[in-house]
Amino acid sequence: MRRDLERLVAQLARLDDLEDLTLTTNGSLLTRDRAFALRDAGLKRITVSLDALDNEVFRKMNDVAFPVERVLEAIDSAVAAGLHPVKVDMVLKRGANETCIVPMAERFRNSGCILRFIEYMDAGTTNGWRLDDVVPADEVLARLSAVWPLEPVKQNYYGEVADRWRYLDGAGEIGIIASVTHPFCCSCTRARLSAEGHLYTCLFAATGQDLRAIVRSGAADQALRGAIAASWSARTDRYSE
């Protein structure tokens, strides 16, 4: 994790035209004190990754040395700090953790957290989009609906990546991100900036535009703005589709 993360968050929070400021974490270092410090620095929301409640399954999925209990404590800390809504992201992989779908949903019903199920994706262009490892969104929905009836919910904004569903009994909502079986390239509004200063217009892109070189050249903000606009306007990546 970046040193003095709270300082970076505070710097970003001072940007006048920044609409939202969020963080995604595996929760390993998200103590109660840190959650409150991040909130005080200007963080608005947080997303925590958690792929299973069983420690053995969790470690196989993530290859980490810390237990599920630490992640659950991190989620509780985020809730206590008011980083709402706290989202919990669960990546699903066939043969690994699909049996955890219902237990995970049960754990976060009535918690105020939004559990999101994510189809196993070809991040980093590694698996060639083979469906062997994918648990389709339709299957996830069927498993959950068989236990707790659900109804669809409108998107919060254009380009939202998760399909939203809520429990009919009022126990909260879930999200399903189906970038493999129901790709959403046509409505994607996301861009990503790497730690090396490269702009990527697709999560699965292998190359990006070097913005750091422009910044370090001393060019005016207008040059940087123009480079970003040109990169976005020229994008042809519809990788999931």
Short mmCIF file of C-alpha atoms in Angstrom, two decimals:
data_model
loop_
_atom_site.label_atom_id
_atom_site.label_comp_id
_atom_site.label_asym_id
_atom_site.label_seq_id
_atom_site.Cartn_x
_atom_site.Cartn_y
_atom_site.Cartn_z
CA MET A 1 0.00 0.00 0.00
CA ARG A 2 1.18 3.51 -0.74
CA ARG A 3 2.88 5.24 2.17
CA ASP A 4 0.95 8.17 3.63
CA LEU A 5 -2.14 7.13 1.71
CA GLU A 6 -4.25 9.55 3.75
CA ARG A 7 -2.08 12.42 2.47
CA LEU A 8 -2.69 11.42 -1.15
CA VAL A 9 -6.43 11.13 -0.49
CA ALA A 10 -6.45 14.60 1.09
CA GLN A 11 -4.67 16.06 -1.96
CA LEU A 12 -7.17 14.47 -4.32
CA ALA A 13 -10.13 15.55 -2.19
CA ARG A 14 -9.13 19.19 -2.69
CA LEU A 15 -9.73 19.01 -6.45
CA ASP A 16 -12.73 21.25 -7.11
CA ASP A 17 -14.29 19.21 -9.93
CA LEU A 18 -13.84 15.76 -8.37
CA GLU A 19 -17.31 14.25 -8.02
CA ASP A 20 -16.38 11.14 -6.08
CA LEU A 21 -13.34 9.66 -4.35
CA THR A 22 -13.28 5.94 -3.66
CA LEU A 23 -10.83 3.19 -2.84
CA THR A 24 -10.67 -0.54 -3.53
CA THR A 25 -8.70 -2.72 -1.10
CA ASN A 26 -8.20 -6.31 -0.01
CA GLY A 27 -8.71 -5.10 3.56
CA SER A 28 -5.49 -6.51 4.97
CA LEU A 29 -4.36 -3.14 6.38
CA LEU A 30 -7.73 -1.44 6.79
CA THR A 31 -7.90 -1.07 10.55
CA ARG A 32 -10.57 0.99 12.30
CA ASP A 33 -8.12 3.86 12.83
CA ARG A 34 -7.09 3.86 9.19
CA ALA A 35 -10.70 3.77 7.99
CA PHE A 36 -11.52 6.85 10.07
CA ALA A 37 -8.31 8.57 8.94
CA LEU A 38 -9.19 7.98 5.30
CA ARG A 39 -12.68 9.33 5.88
CA ASP A 40 -11.31 12.42 7.59
CA ALA A 41 -8.92 12.92 4.66
CA GLY A 42 -11.86 13.05 2.25
CA LEU A 43 -12.49 9.48 1.10
CA LYS A 44 -16.18 8.98 0.31
CA ARG A 45 -16.65 5.28 -0.32
CA ILE A 46 -14.71 2.04 -0.19
CA THR A 47 -14.85 -1.36 -1.89
CA VAL A 48 -13.38 -4.44 -0.24
CA SER A 49 -12.47 -7.61 -2.14
CA LEU A 50 -13.62 -10.87 -0.55
CA ASP A 51 -14.05 -14.06 -2.59
CA ALA A 52 -15.15 -16.50 0.14
CA LEU A 53 -15.93 -16.83 3.83
CA ASP A 54 -14.02 -20.09 4.14
CA ASN A 55 -10.33 -19.48 4.86
CA GLU A 56 -9.07 -22.34 2.70
CA VAL A 57 -11.10 -21.28 -0.33
CA PHE A 58 -10.20 -17.63 0.27
CA ARG A 59 -6.47 -18.35 0.35
CA LYS A 60 -6.63 -20.51 -2.78
CA MET A 61 -8.42 -17.74 -4.63
CA ASN A 62 -6.09 -14.96 -3.48
CA ASP A 63 -2.80 -16.59 -2.47
CA VAL A 64 -2.57 -14.46 0.69
CA ALA A 65 -1.40 -15.17 4.21
CA PHE A 66 -4.10 -13.34 6.17
CA PRO A 67 -7.48 -14.80 7.23
CA VAL A 68 -11.03 -13.93 6.22
CA GLU A 69 -11.65 -12.56 9.70
CA ARG A 70 -9.27 -9.68 9.01
CA VAL A 71 -11.21 -8.74 5.88
CA LEU A 72 -14.52 -8.89 7.75
CA GLU A 73 -13.07 -6.63 10.43
CA ALA A 74 -11.97 -4.22 7.70
CA ILE A 75 -15.49 -4.15 6.29
CA ASP A 76 -16.90 -3.45 9.74
CA SER A 77 -14.37 -0.65 10.17
CA ALA A 78 -15.39 0.91 6.85
CA VAL A 79 -19.04 0.75 7.87
CA ALA A 80 -18.29 2.33 11.24
CA ALA A 81 -16.35 5.14 9.53
CA GLY A 82 -19.35 5.92 7.34
CA LEU A 83 -17.69 5.09 4.01
CA HIS A 84 -21.09 4.26 2.55
CA PRO A 85 -22.14 2.37 0.67
CA VAL A 86 -19.44 -0.19 1.41
CA LYS A 87 -19.22 -2.57 -1.55
CA VAL A 88 -17.88 -6.11 -1.28
CA ASP A 89 -16.53 -7.57 -4.52
CA MET A 90 -16.56 -11.36 -4.98
CA VAL A 91 -14.84 -12.77 -8.07
CA LEU A 92 -16.34 -16.13 -9.04
CA LYS A 93 -14.27 -18.93 -10.52
CA ARG A 94 -15.71 -22.26 -11.61
CA GLY A 95 -14.55 -25.13 -9.45
CA ALA A 96 -13.15 -22.77 -6.83
CA ASN A 97 -15.81 -20.77 -5.02
CA GLU A 98 -19.20 -21.00 -6.74
CA THR A 99 -20.52 -22.93 -3.73
CA CYS A 100 -19.88 -19.79 -1.68
CA ILE A 101 -22.44 -17.66 -3.56
CA VAL A 102 -25.38 -18.23 -1.22
CA PRO A 103 -23.35 -18.14 2.04
CA MET A 104 -21.79 -14.83 0.97
CA ALA A 105 -25.19 -13.38 0.13
CA GLU A 106 -26.57 -14.54 3.47
CA ARG A 107 -23.63 -12.95 5.32
CA PHE A 108 -24.21 -9.51 3.79
CA ARG A 109 -28.01 -9.41 3.67
CA ASN A 110 -29.32 -6.71 6.04
CA SER A 111 -25.77 -5.40 6.54
CA GLY A 112 -26.05 -2.23 4.51
CA CYS A 113 -23.16 -3.46 2.33
CA ILE A 114 -23.62 -4.13 -1.37
CA LEU A 115 -22.25 -7.52 -2.39
CA ARG A 116 -21.19 -7.66 -6.04
CA PHE A 117 -20.57 -10.90 -7.91
CA ILE A 118 -17.98 -10.60 -10.69
CA GLU A 119 -17.52 -13.06 -13.52
CA TYR A 120 -13.95 -14.35 -13.75
CA MET A 121 -12.40 -12.20 -16.48
CA ASP A 122 -9.45 -12.22 -18.84
CA ALA A 123 -7.70 -9.43 -16.96
CA GLY A 124 -4.25 -8.95 -18.41
CA THR A 125 -5.10 -10.94 -21.57
CA THR A 126 -4.08 -14.19 -19.87
CA ASN A 127 -6.77 -16.79 -20.46
CA GLY A 128 -8.07 -16.04 -23.95
CA TRP A 129 -11.67 -15.69 -22.74
CA ARG A 130 -12.16 -19.42 -22.20
CA LEU A 131 -15.45 -20.05 -20.44
CA ASP A 132 -14.11 -22.97 -18.41
CA ASP A 133 -13.51 -20.77 -15.36
CA VAL A 134 -16.58 -18.55 -15.70
CA VAL A 135 -19.66 -18.80 -13.49
CA PRO A 136 -22.22 -16.96 -15.68
CA ALA A 137 -24.26 -14.11 -14.24
CA ASP A 138 -27.50 -15.90 -15.13
CA GLU A 139 -26.43 -18.85 -12.97
CA VAL A 140 -25.59 -16.55 -10.07
CA LEU A 141 -28.98 -14.91 -10.30
CA ALA A 142 -30.75 -18.28 -10.48
CA ARG A 143 -28.93 -19.59 -7.39
CA LEU A 144 -29.82 -16.52 -5.36
CA SER A 145 -33.41 -16.20 -6.61
CA ALA A 146 -34.07 -19.79 -5.59
CA VAL A 147 -33.44 -18.75 -1.98
CA TRP A 148 -34.47 -15.07 -1.91
CA PRO A 149 -36.62 -13.53 -4.67
CA LEU A 150 -35.00 -10.56 -6.38
CA GLU A 151 -36.12 -7.72 -8.63
CA PRO A 152 -34.06 -5.51 -10.95
CA VAL A 153 -33.10 -1.96 -9.98
CA LYS A 154 -32.34 0.94 -12.32
CA GLN A 155 -28.74 1.97 -12.90
CA ASN A 156 -27.42 4.75 -10.69
CA TYR A 157 -25.82 6.35 -13.76
CA TYR A 158 -25.12 5.69 -17.43
CA GLY A 159 -22.26 3.24 -17.84
CA GLU A 160 -22.58 1.60 -14.43
CA VAL A 161 -20.82 -1.74 -14.76
CA ALA A 162 -22.94 -3.75 -12.32
CA ASP A 163 -26.50 -4.86 -12.94
CA ARG A 164 -28.38 -4.05 -9.75
CA TRP A 165 -30.88 -6.32 -8.00
CA ARG A 166 -32.67 -5.99 -4.66
CA TYR A 167 -34.24 -8.52 -2.35
CA LEU A 168 -38.02 -8.42 -2.31
CA ASP A 169 -37.98 -8.82 1.46
CA GLY A 170 -36.08 -5.54 1.84
CA ALA A 171 -32.77 -7.08 2.93
CA GLY A 172 -30.70 -4.88 0.62
CA GLU A 173 -29.28 -5.15 -2.87
CA ILE A 174 -26.62 -6.98 -4.83
CA GLY A 175 -24.74 -6.30 -8.03
CA ILE A 176 -23.63 -8.63 -10.81
CA ILE A 177 -20.79 -7.67 -13.15
CA ALA A 178 -21.07 -9.82 -16.27
CA SER A 179 -18.34 -8.53 -18.55
CA VAL A 180 -17.90 -12.00 -20.09
CA THR A 181 -21.43 -13.26 -20.76
CA HIS A 182 -23.11 -9.84 -21.04
CA PRO A 183 -20.36 -7.40 -22.08
CA PHE A 184 -21.02 -3.69 -21.78
CA CYS A 185 -18.28 -2.16 -23.94
CA CYS A 186 -20.80 0.00 -25.81
CA SER A 187 -21.69 1.93 -22.64
CA CYS A 188 -18.31 1.87 -20.91
CA THR A 189 -17.16 5.26 -19.58
CA ARG A 190 -14.09 4.02 -17.68
CA ALA A 191 -10.46 4.95 -18.11
CA ARG A 192 -7.57 3.88 -15.90
CA LEU A 193 -4.27 5.50 -15.06
CA SER A 194 -1.46 3.12 -14.16
CA ALA A 195 1.17 3.71 -11.48
CA GLU A 196 3.62 4.34 -14.34
CA GLY A 197 1.45 7.16 -15.70
CA HIS A 198 -0.09 5.35 -18.67
CA LEU A 199 -3.72 5.94 -19.62
CA TYR A 200 -5.74 2.83 -20.50
CA THR A 201 -9.20 3.08 -22.02
CA CYS A 202 -9.96 -0.58 -21.33
CA LEU A 203 -9.31 -2.81 -18.32
CA PHE A 204 -7.99 -5.46 -20.70
CA ALA A 205 -5.77 -3.22 -22.83
CA ALA A 206 -2.17 -4.32 -23.23
CA THR A 207 -0.87 -0.84 -24.09
CA GLY A 208 -1.71 2.68 -22.97
CA GLN A 209 -0.77 6.28 -23.66
CA ASP A 210 2.15 7.70 -21.71
CA LEU A 211 0.84 10.76 -19.85
CA ARG A 212 3.72 10.94 -17.39
CA ALA A 213 6.08 12.04 -20.16
CA ILE A 214 3.77 14.92 -21.00
CA VAL A 215 3.54 16.00 -17.36
CA ARG A 216 7.31 15.82 -16.85
CA SER A 217 8.00 17.73 -20.05
CA GLY A 218 6.51 20.80 -18.44
CA ALA A 219 3.76 21.09 -21.05
CA ALA A 220 0.69 23.16 -20.23
CA ASP A 221 -2.43 21.53 -18.82
CA GLN A 222 -4.07 22.06 -22.20
CA ALA A 223 -1.59 19.64 -23.81
CA LEU A 224 -2.40 16.98 -21.23
CA ARG A 225 -6.12 17.56 -21.64
CA GLY A 226 -5.77 17.28 -25.41
CA ALA A 227 -3.83 14.02 -25.16
CA ILE A 228 -6.47 12.47 -22.91
CA ALA A 229 -9.30 13.60 -25.18
CA ALA A 230 -7.54 12.33 -28.28
CA SER A 231 -6.86 8.95 -26.68
CA TRP A 232 -10.49 8.56 -25.63
CA SER A 233 -11.90 9.74 -28.98
CA ALA A 234 -9.72 7.30 -30.90
CA ARG A 235 -10.51 4.28 -28.75
CA THR A 236 -11.51 1.15 -30.65
CA ASP A 237 -11.21 -1.33 -27.79
CA ARG A 238 -14.36 -3.38 -27.32
CA TYR A 239 -12.43 -6.27 -25.87
CA SER A 240 -15.17 -8.07 -24.00
CA GLU A 241 -17.53 -7.90 -26.97
#
